[in-house]
PDB file of N, CA and C in Angstrom:
ATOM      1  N   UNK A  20     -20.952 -20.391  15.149  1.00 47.00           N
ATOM      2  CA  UNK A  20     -20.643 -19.070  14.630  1.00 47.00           C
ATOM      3  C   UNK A  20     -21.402 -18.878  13.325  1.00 47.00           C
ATOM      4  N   UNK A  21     -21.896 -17.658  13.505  1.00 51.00           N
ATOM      5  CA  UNK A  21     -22.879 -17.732  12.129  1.00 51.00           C
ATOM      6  C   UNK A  21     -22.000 -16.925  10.848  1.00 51.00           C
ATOM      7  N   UNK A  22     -22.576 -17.134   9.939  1.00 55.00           N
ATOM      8  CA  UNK A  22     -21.282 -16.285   8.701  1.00 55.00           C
ATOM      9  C   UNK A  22     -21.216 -15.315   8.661  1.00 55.00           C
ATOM     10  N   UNK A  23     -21.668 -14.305   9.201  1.00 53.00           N
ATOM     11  CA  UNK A  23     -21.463 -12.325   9.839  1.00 53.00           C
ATOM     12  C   UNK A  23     -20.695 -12.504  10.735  1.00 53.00           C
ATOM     13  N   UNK A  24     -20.179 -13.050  11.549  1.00 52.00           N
ATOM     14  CA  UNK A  24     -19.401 -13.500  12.343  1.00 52.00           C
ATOM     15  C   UNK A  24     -17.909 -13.780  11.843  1.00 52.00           C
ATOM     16  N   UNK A  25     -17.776 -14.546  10.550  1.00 54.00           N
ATOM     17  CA  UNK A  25     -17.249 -14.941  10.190  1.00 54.00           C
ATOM     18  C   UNK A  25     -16.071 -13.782   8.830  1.00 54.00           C
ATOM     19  N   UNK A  26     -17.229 -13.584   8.282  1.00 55.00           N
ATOM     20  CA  UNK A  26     -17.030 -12.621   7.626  1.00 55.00           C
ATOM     21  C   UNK A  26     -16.415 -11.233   7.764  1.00 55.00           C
ATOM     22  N   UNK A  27     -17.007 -10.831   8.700  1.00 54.00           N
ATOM     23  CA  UNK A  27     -16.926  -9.594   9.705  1.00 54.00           C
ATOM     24  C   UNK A  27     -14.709  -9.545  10.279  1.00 54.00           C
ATOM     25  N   UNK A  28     -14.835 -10.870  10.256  1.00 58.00           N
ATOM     26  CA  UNK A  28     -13.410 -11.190  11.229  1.00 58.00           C
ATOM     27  C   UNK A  28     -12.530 -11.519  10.128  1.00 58.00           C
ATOM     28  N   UNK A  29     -13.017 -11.943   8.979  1.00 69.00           N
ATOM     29  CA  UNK A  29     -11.792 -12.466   8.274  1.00 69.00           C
ATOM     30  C   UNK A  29     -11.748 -11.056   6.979  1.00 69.00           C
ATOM     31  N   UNK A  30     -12.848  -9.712   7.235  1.00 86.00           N
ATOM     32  CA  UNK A  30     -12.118  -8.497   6.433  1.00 86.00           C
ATOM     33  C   UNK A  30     -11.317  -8.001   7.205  1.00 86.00           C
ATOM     34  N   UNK A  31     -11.244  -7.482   8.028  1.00 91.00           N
ATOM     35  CA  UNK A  31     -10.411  -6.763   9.011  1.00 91.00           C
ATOM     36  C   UNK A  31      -8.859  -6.330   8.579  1.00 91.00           C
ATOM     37  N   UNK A  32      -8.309  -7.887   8.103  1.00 92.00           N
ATOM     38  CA  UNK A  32      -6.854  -7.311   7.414  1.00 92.00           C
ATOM     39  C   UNK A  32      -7.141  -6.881   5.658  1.00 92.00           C
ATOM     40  N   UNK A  33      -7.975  -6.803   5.478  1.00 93.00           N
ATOM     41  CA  UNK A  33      -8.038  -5.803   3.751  1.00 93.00           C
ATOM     42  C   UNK A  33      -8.417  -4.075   4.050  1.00 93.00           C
ATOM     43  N   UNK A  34      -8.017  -3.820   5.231  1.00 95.00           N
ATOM     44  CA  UNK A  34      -8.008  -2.088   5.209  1.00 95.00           C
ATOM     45  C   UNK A  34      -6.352  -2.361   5.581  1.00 95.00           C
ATOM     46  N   UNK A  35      -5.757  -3.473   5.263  1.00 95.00           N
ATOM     47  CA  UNK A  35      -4.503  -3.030   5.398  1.00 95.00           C
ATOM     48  C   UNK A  35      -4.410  -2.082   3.445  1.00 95.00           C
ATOM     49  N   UNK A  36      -5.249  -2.509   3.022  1.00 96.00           N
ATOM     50  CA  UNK A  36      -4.958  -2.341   1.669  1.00 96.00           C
ATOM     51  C   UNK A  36      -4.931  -0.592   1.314  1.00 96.00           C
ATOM     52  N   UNK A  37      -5.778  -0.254   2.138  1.00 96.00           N
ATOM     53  CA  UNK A  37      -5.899   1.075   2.297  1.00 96.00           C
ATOM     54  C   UNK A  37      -4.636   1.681   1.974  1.00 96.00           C
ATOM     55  N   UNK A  38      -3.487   1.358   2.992  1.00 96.00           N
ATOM     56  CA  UNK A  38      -1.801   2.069   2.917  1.00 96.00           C
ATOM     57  C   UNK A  38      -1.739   2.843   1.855  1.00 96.00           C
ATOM     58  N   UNK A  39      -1.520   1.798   0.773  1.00 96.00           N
ATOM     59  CA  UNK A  39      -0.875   2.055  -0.427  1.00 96.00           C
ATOM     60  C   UNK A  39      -1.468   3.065  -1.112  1.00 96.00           C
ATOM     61  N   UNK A  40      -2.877   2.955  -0.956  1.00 96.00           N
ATOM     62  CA  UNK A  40      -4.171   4.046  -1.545  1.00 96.00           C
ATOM     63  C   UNK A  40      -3.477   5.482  -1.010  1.00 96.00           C
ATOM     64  N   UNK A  41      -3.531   5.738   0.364  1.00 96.00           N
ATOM     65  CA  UNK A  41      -3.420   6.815   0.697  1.00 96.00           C
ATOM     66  C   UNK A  41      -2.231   6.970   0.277  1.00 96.00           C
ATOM     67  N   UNK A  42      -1.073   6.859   0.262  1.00 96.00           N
ATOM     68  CA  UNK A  42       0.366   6.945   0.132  1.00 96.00           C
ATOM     69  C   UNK A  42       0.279   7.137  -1.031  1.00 96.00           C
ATOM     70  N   UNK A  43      -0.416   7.139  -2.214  1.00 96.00           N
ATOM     71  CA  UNK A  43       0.012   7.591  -3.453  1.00 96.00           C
ATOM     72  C   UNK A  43      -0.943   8.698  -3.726  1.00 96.00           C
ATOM     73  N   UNK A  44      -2.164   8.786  -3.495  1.00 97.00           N
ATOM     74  CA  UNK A  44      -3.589   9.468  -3.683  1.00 97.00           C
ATOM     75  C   UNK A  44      -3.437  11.207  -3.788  1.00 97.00           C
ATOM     76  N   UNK A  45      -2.359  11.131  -3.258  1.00 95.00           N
ATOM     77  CA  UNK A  45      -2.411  12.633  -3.043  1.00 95.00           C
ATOM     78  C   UNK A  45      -0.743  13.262  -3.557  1.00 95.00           C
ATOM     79  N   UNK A  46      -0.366  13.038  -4.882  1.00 95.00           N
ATOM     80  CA  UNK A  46       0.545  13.584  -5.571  1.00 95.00           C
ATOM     81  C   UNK A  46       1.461  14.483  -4.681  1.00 95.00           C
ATOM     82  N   UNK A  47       0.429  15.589  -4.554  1.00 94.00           N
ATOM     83  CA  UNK A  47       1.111  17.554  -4.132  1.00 94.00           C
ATOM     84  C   UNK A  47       2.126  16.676  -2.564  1.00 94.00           C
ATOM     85  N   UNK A  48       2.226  15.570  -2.229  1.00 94.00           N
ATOM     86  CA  UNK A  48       2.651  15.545  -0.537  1.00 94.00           C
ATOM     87  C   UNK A  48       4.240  15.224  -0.943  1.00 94.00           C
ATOM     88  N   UNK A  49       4.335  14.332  -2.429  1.00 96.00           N
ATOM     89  CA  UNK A  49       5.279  13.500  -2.574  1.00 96.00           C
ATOM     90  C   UNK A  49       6.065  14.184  -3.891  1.00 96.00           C
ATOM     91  N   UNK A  50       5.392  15.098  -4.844  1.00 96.00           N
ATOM     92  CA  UNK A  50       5.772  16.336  -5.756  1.00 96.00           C
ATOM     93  C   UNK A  50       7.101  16.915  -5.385  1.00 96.00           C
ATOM     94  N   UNK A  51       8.016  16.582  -5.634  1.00 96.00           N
ATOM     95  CA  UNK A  51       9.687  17.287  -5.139  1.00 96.00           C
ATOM     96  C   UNK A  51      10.353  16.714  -5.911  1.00 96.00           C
ATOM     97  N   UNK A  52      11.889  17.220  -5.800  1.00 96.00           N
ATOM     98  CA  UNK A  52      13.033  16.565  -6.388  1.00 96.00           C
ATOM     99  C   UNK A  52      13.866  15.650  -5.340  1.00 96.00           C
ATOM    100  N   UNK A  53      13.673  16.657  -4.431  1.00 95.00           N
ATOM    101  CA  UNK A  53      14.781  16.235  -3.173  1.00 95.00           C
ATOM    102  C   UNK A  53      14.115  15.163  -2.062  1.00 95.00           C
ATOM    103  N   UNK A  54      14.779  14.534  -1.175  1.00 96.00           N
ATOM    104  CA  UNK A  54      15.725  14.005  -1.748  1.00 96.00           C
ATOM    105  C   UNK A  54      15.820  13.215  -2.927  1.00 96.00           C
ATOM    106  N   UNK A  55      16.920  13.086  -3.710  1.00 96.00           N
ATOM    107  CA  UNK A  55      17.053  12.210  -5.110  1.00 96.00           C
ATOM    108  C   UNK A  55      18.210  10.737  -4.273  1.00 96.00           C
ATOM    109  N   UNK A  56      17.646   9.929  -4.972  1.00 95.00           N
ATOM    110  CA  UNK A  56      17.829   8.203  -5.070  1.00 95.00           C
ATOM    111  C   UNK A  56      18.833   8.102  -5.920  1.00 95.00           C
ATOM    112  N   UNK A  57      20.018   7.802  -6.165  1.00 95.00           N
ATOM    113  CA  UNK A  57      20.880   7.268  -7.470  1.00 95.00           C
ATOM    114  C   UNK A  57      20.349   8.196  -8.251  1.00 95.00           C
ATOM    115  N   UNK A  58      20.214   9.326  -8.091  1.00 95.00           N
ATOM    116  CA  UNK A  58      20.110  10.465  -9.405  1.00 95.00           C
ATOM    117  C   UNK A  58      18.548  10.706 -10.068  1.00 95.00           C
ATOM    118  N   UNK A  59      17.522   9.714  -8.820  1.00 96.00           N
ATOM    119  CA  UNK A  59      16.377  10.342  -9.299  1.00 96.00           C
ATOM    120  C   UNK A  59      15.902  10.595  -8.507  1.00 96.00           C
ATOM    121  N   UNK A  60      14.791  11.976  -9.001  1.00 97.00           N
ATOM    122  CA  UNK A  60      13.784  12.895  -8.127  1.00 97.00           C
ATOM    123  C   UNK A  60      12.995  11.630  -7.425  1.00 97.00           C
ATOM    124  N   UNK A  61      12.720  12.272  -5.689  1.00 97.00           N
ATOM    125  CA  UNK A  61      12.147  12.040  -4.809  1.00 97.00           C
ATOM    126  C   UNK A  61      10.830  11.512  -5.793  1.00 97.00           C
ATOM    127  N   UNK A  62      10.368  12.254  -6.525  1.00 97.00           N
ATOM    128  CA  UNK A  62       8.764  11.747  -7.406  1.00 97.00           C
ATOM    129  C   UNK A  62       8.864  10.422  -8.182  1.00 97.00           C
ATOM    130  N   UNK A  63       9.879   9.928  -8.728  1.00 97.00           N
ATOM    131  CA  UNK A  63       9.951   8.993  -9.489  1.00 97.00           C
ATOM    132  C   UNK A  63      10.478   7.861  -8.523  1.00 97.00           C
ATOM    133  N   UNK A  64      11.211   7.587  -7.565  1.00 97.00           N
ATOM    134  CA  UNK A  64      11.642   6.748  -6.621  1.00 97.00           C
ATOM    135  C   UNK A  64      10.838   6.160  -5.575  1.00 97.00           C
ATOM    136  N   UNK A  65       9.885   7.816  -5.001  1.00 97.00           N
ATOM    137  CA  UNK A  65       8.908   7.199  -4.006  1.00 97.00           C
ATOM    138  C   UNK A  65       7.838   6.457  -4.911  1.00 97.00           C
ATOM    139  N   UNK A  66       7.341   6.811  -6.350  1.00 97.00           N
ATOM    140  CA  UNK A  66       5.957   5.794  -6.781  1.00 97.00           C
ATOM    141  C   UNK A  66       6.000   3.998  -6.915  1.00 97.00           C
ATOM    142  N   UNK A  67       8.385   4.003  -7.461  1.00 97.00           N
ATOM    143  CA  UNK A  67       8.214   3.020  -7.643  1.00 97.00           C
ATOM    144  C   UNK A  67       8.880   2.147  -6.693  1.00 97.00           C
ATOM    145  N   UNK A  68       8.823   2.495  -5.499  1.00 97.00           N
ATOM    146  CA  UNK A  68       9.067   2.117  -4.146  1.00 97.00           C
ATOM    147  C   UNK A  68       7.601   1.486  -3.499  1.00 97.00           C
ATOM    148  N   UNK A  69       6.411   2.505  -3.942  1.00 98.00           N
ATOM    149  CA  UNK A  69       5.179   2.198  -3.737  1.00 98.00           C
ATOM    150  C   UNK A  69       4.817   0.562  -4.701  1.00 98.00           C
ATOM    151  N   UNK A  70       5.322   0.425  -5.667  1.00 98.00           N
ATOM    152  CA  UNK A  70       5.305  -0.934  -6.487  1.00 98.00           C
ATOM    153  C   UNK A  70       5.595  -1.681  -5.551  1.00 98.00           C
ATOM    154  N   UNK A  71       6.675  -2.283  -4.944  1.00 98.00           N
ATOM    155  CA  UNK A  71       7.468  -3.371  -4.164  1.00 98.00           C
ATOM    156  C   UNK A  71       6.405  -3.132  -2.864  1.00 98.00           C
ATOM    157  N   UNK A  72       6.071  -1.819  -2.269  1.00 98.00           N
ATOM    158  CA  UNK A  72       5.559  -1.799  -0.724  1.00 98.00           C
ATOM    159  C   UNK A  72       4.157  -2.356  -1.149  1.00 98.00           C
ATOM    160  N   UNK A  73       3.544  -1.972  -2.104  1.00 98.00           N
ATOM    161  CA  UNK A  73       1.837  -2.655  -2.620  1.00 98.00           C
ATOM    162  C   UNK A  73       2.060  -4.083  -1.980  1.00 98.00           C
ATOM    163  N   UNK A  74       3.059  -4.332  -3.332  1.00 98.00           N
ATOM    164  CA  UNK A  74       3.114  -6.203  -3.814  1.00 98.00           C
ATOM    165  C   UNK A  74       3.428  -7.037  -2.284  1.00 98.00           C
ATOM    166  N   UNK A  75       4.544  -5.973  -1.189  1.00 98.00           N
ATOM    167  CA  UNK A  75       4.031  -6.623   0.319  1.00 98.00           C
ATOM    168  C   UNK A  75       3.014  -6.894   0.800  1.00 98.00           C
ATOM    169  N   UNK A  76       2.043  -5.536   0.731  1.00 97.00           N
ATOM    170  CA  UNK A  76       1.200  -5.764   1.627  1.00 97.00           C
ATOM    171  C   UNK A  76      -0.111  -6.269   1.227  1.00 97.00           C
ATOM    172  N   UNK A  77       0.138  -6.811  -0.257  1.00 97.00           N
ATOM    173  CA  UNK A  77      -0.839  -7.572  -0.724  1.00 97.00           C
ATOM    174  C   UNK A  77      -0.811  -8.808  -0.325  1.00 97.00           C
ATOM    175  N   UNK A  78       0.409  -9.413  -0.262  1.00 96.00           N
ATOM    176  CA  UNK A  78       1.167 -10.397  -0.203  1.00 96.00           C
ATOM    177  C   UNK A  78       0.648 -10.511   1.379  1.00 96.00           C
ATOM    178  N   UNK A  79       0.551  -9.406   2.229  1.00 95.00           N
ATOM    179  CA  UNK A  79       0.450  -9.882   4.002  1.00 95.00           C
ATOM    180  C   UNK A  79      -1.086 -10.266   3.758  1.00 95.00           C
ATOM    181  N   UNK A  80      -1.925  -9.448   3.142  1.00 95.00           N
ATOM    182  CA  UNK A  80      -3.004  -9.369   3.093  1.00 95.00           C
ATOM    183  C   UNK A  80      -3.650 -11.045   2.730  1.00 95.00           C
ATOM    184  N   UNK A  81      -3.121 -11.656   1.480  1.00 95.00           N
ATOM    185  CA  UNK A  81      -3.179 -12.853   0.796  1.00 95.00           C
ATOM    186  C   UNK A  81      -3.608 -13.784   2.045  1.00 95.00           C
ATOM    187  N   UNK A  82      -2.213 -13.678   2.876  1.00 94.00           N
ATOM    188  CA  UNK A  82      -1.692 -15.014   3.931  1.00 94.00           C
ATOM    189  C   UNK A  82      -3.010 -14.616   4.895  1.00 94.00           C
ATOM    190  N   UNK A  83      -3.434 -13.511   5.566  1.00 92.00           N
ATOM    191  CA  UNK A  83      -4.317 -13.601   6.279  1.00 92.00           C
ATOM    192  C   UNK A  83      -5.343 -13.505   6.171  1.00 92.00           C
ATOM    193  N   UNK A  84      -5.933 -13.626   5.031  1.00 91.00           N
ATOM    194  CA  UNK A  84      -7.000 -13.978   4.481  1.00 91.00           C
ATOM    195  C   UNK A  84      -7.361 -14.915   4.101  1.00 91.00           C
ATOM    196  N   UNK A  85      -6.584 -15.632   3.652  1.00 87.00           N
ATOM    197  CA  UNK A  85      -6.693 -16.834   3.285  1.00 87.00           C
ATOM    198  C   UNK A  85      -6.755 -18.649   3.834  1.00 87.00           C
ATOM    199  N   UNK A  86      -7.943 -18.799   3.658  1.00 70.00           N
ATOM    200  CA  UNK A  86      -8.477 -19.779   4.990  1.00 70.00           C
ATOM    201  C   UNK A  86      -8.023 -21.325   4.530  1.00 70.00           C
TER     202      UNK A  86
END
């Protein structure tokens, strides 16, 4: 197996990384109050919900990448 080969197969799981990109990238989708979390706006709950979901799928990303 030559290393384009190699290479080629072991990016594949770093567009998992993508998720998180899109899921925050675009403010106006996630911009609301409602629903509110324990008394906070939908805006402040979903970004730091996006914290913990990153640090997963970095975390999935890590394990399958890692040779």
């Amino acid at each position: 197996m030559d290393r384009d080969e190699q290479t080629s197969g072991s990016n594949k799981p770093l567009w998992l990384l993508v998720i998180p990109v899109l899921a925050l990238i675009f403010p106006a989708l996630y911009n609301r109050e409602t629903p509110t979390l324990f008394g906070f706006p939908f805006f402040y709950w979903y970004q730091l919900a996006w914290v913990f979901l990153a640090t997963a799928v970095l975390g999935i990303v890590y394990k399958l990448t890692r040779n």
